[in-house]
XYZ file of C-alpha atoms in Angstrom:
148
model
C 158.398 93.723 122.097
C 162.046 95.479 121.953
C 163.701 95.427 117.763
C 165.947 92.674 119.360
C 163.706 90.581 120.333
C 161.807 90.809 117.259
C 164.987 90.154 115.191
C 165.629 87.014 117.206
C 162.273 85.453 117.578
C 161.962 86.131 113.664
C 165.356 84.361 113.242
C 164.447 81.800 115.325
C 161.421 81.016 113.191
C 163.283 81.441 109.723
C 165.573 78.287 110.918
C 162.887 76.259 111.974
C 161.121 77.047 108.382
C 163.836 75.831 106.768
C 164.886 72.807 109.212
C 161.408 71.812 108.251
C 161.488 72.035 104.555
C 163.813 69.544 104.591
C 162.372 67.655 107.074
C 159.037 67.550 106.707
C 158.215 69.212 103.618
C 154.785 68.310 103.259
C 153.729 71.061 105.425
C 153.577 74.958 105.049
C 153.517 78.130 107.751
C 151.470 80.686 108.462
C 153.217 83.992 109.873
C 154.374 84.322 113.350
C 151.477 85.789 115.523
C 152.112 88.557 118.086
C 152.703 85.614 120.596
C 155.413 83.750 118.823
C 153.614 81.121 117.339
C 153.983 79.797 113.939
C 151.083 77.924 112.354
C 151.579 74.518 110.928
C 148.917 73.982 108.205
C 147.041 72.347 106.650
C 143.830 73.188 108.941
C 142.502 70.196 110.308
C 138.868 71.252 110.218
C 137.404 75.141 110.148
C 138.430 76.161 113.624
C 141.141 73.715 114.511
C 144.624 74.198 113.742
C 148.071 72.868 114.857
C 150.881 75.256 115.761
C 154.068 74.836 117.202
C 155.574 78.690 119.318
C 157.852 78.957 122.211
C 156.934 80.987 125.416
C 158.796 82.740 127.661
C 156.123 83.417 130.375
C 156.662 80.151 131.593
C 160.642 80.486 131.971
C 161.438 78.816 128.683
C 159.789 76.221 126.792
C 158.798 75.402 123.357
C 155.292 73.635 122.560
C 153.382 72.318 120.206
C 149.435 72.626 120.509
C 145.900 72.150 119.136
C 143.183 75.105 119.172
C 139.909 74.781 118.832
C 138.275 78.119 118.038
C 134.070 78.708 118.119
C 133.855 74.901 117.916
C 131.465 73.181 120.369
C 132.436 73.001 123.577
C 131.953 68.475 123.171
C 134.784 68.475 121.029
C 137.142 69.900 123.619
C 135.029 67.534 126.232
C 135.817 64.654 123.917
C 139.384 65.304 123.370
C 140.009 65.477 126.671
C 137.924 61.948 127.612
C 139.973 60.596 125.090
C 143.482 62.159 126.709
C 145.226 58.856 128.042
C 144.783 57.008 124.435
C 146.193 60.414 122.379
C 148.932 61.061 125.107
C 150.052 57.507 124.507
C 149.399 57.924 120.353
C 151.458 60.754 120.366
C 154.256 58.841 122.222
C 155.780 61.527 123.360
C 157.488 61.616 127.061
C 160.047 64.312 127.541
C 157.449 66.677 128.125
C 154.250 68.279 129.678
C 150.405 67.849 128.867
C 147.888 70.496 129.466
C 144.430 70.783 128.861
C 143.307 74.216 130.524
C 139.444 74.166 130.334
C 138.328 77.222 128.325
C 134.529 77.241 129.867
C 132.688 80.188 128.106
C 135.471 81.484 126.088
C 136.492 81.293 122.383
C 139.162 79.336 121.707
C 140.476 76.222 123.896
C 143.962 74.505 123.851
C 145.235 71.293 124.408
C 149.479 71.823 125.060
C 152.312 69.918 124.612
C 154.792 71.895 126.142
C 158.837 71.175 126.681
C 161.573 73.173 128.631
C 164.121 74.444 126.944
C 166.883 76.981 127.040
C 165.734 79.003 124.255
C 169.448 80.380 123.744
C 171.044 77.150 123.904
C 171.325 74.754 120.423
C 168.328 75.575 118.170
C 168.869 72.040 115.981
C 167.057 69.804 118.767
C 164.172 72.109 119.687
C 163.278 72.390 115.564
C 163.764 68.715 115.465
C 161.411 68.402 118.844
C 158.847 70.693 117.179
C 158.903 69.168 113.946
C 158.200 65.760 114.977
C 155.410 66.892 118.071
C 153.615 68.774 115.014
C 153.755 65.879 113.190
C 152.474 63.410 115.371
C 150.080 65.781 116.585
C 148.436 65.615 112.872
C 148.623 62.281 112.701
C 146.719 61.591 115.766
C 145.036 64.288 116.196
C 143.857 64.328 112.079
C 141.231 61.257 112.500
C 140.146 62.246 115.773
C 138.893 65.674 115.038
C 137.461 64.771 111.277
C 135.020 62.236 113.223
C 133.875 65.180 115.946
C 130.118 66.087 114.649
């Protein structure tokens, strides 16, 4: 990745830090991965985290998500039986769900993800973020503490 766009992806995260601070203050971050995504602690179980990132790969879009990593597989199978009733818990509609299956590997995802111009006003995609995050531990919170 070019100095620049280091610099801006940085900056980019440094706002949203301190848009949530004030917003949300209950939570902390981890660093920005090599990727773009900031974690949003706290860790809902060992091996399931929310974080919120932006990708460019796609065009432009920012997106909050859930990753399960070396988990068993029926916890991603579970999630995703129960997708209609968290889709509709989250309550969130100006976006896109996905739930690319992950057979064999790792780490799977389940993606909220919204398209934005990343150079346009920062202000509504930190308020977007801050509020998917924090529905997404709010509904996603119970349902993964009662996955055995």
């Amino acid at each position: 990745m070019s100095d620049y766009r280091e610099q801006m992806n940085q900056a980019y995260w440094d706002g949203f830090i301190r848009f949530m601070a004030v917003e949300h203050p209950e939570y902390s971050f981890g660093s920005v991965s090599k990727q773009g995504w900031l974690v949003v602690p706290p860790i809902l179980r060992p091996g399931v985290q929310i974080a919120v990132g932006m990708n460019r790969r796609d065009g432009e879009s920012i997106r909050v998500d859930v990753t399960l990593t070396n988990t068993p597989p029926e916890w991603h199978e579970q999630l995703l039986r129960d997708a209609q009733d968290i889709k509709r818990e989250v309550g969130i509609t100006d976006a896109h769900w996905d739930w690319p299956p992950r057979p064999g590997k790792a780490e799977s995802h389940i993606i909220l993800r919204k398209p934005v111009r990343l150079d346009g006003a920062r202000r509504p995609q930190y308020e977007w973020l801050g509020e998917a995050a924090h529905r997404f531990h709010l509904v996603f919170g119970p349902r993964v503490a009662a996955l055995t």
